[in-house]
Short mmCIF file of C-alpha atoms in Angstrom, two decimals:
data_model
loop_
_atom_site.label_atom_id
_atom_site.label_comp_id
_atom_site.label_asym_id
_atom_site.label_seq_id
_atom_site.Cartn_x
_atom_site.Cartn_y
_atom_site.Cartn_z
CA UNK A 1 10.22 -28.78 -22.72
CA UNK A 2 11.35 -25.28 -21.01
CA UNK A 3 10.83 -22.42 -23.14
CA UNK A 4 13.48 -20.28 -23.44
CA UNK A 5 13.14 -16.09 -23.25
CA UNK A 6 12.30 -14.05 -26.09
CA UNK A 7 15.62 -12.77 -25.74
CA UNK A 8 17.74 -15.41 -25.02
CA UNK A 9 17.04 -16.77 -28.75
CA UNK A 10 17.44 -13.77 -29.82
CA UNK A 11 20.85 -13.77 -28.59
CA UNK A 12 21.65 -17.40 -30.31
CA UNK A 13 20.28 -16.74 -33.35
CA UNK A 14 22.61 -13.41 -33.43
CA UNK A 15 25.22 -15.53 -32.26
CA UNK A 16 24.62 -18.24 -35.23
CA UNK A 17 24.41 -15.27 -38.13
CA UNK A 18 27.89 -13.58 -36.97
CA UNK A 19 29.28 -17.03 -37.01
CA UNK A 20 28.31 -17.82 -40.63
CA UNK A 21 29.46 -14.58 -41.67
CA UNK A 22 33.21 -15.14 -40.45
CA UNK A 23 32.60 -18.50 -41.73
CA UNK A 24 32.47 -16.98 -44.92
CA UNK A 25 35.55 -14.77 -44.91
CA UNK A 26 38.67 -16.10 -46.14
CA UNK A 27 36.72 -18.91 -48.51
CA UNK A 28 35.57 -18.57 -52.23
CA UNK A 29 32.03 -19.06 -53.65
CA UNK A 30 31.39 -21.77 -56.11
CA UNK A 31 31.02 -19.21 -58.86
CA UNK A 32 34.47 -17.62 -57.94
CA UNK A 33 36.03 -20.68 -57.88
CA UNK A 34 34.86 -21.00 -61.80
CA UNK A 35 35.87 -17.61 -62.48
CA UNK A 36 39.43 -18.42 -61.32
CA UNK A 37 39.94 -16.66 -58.37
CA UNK A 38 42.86 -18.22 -55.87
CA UNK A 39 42.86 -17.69 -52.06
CA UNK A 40 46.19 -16.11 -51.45
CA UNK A 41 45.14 -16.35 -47.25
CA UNK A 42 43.88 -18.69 -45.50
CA UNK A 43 42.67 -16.37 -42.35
CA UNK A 44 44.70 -18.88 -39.92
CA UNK A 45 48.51 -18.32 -40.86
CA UNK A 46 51.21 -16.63 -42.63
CA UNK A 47 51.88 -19.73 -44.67
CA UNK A 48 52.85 -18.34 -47.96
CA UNK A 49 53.62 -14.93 -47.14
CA UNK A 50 57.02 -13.91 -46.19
CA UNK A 51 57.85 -10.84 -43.67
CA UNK A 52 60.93 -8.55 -44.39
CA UNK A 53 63.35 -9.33 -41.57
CA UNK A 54 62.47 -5.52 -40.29
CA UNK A 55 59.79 -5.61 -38.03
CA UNK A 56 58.17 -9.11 -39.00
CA UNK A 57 56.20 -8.77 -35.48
CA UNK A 58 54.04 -5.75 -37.22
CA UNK A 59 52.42 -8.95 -38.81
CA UNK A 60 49.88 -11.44 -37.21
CA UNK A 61 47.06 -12.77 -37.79
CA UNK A 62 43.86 -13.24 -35.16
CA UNK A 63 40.37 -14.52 -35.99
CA UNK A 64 40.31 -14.84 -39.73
CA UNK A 65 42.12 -11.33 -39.85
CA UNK A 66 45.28 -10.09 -40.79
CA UNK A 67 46.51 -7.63 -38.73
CA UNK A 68 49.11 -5.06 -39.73
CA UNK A 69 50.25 -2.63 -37.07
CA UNK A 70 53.99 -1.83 -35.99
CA UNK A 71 56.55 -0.16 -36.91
CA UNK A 72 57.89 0.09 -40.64
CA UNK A 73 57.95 -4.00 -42.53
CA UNK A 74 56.47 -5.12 -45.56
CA UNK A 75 54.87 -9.07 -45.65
CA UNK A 76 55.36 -10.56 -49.22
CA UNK A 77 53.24 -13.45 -51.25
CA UNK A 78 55.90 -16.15 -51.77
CA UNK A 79 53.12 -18.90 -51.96
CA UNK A 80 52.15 -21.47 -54.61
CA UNK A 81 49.60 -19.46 -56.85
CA UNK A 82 51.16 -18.59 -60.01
CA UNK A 83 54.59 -19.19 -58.39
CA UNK A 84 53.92 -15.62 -57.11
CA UNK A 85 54.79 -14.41 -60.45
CA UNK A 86 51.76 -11.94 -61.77
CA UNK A 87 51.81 -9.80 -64.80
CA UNK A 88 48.14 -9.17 -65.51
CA UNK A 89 45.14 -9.64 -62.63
CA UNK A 90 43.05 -8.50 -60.41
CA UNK A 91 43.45 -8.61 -56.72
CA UNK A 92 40.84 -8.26 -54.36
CA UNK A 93 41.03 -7.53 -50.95
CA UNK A 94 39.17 -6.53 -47.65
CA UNK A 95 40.27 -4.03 -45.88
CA UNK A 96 39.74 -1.63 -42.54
CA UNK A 97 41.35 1.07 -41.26
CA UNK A 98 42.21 2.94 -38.22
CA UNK A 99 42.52 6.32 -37.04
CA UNK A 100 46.49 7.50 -38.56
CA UNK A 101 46.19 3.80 -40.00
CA UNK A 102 48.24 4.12 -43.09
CA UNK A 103 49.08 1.04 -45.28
CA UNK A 104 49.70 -0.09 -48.77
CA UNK A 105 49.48 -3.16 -51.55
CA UNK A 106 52.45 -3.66 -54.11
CA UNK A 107 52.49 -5.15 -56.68
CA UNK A 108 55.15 -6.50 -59.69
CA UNK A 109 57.14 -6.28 -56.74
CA UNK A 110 59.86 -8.99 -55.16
CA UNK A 111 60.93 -9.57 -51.84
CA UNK A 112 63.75 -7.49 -50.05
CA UNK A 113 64.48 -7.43 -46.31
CA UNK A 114 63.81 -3.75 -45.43
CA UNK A 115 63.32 -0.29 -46.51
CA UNK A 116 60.31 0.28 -48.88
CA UNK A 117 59.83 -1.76 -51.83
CA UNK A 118 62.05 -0.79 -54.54
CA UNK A 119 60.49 -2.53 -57.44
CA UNK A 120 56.48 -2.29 -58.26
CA UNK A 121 53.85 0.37 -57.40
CA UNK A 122 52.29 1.19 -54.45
CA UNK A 123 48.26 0.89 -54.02
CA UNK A 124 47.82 3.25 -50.60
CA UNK A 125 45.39 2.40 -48.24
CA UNK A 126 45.06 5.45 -45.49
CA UNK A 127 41.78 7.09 -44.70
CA UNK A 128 43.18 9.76 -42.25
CA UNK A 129 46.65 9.81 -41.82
CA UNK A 130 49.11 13.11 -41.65
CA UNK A 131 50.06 11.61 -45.45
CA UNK A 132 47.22 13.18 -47.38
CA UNK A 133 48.06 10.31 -50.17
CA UNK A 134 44.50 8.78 -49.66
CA UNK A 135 42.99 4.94 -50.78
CA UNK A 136 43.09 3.64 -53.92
CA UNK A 137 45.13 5.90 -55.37
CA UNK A 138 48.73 5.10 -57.28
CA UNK A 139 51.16 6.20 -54.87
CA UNK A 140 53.25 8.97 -55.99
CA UNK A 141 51.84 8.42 -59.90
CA UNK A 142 48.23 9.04 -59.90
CA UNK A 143 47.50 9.85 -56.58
CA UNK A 144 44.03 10.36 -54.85
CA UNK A 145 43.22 12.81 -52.55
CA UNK A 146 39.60 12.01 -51.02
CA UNK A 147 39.50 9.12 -48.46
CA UNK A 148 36.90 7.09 -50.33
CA UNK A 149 35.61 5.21 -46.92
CA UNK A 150 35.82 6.08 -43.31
CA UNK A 151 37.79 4.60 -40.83
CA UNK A 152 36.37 1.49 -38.61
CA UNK A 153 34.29 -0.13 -41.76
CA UNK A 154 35.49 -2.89 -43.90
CA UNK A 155 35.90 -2.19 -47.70
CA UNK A 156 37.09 -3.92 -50.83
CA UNK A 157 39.83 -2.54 -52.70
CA UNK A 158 40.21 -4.16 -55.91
CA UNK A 159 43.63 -3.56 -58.78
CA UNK A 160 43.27 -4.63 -62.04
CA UNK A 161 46.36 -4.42 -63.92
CA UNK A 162 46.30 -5.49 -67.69
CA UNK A 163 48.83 -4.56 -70.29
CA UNK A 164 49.85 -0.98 -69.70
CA UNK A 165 46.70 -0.13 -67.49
CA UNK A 166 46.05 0.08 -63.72
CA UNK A 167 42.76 0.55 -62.66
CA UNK A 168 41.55 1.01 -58.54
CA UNK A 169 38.11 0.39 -56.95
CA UNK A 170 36.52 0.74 -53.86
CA UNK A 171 33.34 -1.14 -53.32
CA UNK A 172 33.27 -1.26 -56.80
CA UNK A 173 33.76 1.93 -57.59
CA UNK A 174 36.62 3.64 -59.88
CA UNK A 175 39.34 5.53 -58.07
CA UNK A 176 42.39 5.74 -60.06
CA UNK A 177 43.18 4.60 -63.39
CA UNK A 178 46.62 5.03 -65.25
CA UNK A 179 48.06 3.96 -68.66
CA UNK A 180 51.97 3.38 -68.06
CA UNK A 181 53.72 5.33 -70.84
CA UNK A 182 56.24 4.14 -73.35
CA UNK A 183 59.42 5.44 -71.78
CA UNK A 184 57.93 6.82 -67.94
CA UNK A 185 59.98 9.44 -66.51
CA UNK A 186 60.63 8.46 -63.01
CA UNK A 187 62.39 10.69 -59.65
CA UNK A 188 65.47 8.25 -58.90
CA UNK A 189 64.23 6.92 -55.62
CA UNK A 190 60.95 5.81 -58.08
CA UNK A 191 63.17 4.46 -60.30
CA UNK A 192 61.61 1.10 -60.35
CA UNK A 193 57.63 1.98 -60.34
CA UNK A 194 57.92 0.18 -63.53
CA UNK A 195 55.23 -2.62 -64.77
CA UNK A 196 56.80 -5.49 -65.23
CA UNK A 197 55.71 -8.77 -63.12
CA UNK A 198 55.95 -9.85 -59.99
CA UNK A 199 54.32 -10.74 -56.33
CA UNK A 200 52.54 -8.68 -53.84
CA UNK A 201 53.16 -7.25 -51.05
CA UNK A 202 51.33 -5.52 -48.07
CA UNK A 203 53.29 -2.09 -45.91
CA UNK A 204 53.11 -1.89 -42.10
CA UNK A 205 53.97 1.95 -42.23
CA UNK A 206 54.95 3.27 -38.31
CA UNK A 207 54.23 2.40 -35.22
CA UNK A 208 50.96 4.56 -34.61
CA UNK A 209 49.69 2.44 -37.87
CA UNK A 210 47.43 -0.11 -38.23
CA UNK A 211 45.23 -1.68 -40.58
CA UNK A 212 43.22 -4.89 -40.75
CA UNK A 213 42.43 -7.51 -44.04
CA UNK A 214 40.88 -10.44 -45.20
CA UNK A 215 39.41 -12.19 -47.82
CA UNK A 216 42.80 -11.34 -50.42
CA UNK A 217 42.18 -12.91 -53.47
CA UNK A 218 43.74 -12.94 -57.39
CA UNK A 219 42.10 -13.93 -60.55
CA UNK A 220 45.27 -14.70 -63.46
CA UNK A 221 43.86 -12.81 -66.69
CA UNK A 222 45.55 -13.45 -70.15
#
């Protein structure tokens, strides 16, 4: 039997650890599974998600990662999990930025073929860009002004929306919270930044924009 250099199994067993780590993005644990949590991508497609007809090209998706960068589109969940009708969850997702990368999640929103979503809020996700709207925070309601993460490392951004409450975290920790108000008092062109229910939906911003994510998961609550 030949012996192979200190280094050279070195190499492998490098080789076999990043391996089952992408193995393990875009998947659920045994425990999540019992918690409730749905896949809403599978890290090979864009089955259930539906681009806006402008720009669909600023979507694709490349070795378990979905890649948004391009000019101005928005991709929206039209799959099977709750008929892509939420009211109250939480959505998790991973997520890494770029330098200018400026992106966003939606949510109670529904699917319209271009111009920025009309219906839902907006969960930012920018850790540098000229818009000094950082992550996390409730676009244009509670907004948040400190980039919680640098750009170039993955995060997890989770929303929790239940009732009349919004709640942001980063790695698990609290950004932005906001209790909706009886009768909100909204600028006309935020009009409908209304809860309500709806799908989701994630903002290629302009062309010098990109962002990366994976591992986008909901868990239904009551």
């Amino acid at each position: 039997m030949t012996l192979k250099p200190r280094w050279f199994v070195c190499l492998i067993l490098l080789a076999t650890l990043t391996r089952l780590g992408a193995g393990d993005a875009n998947s659920l644990t045994a425990k999540e599974k019992a918690e409730g949590w749905k896949l809403l991508f599978d890290g090979k497609s864009l089955n259930g998600w539906r681009p806006s007809t402008e720009n669909p090209s600023t979507f694709s998706v490349k070795d378990g990662i979905l890649i948004v960068a391009g000019p101005r589109s928005h991709l929206f969940y039209e799959g099977p999990v709750q008929n892509h009708d939420f009211k109250n969850f939480e959505l998790q997702l991973d997520v890494k930025t770029y330098p200018k990368g400026n992106s966003g999640v939606y949510f109670h929103t529904v699917w319209q073929d271009k111009g920025w979503p009309s219906k839902g809020y907006e969960v930012q996700v920018n850790n540098s860009h000229k818009d000094t709207k950082r992550t996390a925070g409730i676009y244009g309601i509670k907004d948040n002004y400190e980039a919680p993460v640098k750009d170039g490392e993955w995060f997890t951004l989770r929303i929790k929306v239940e009732g009349k409450k919004i709640e942001t975290f980063v790695n698990g920790r609290p950004i932005s919270s906001y209790t909706e108000e009886d009768k909100p008092e909204r600028p006309a062109n935020f009009a409908g930044r209304l809860l309500d229910r709806g799908t989701f939906a994630i903002q290629g911003h302009d062309p010098e924009s990109r962002a990366d994510y994976r591992n986008i998961k909901v868990r239904a609550l009551p």
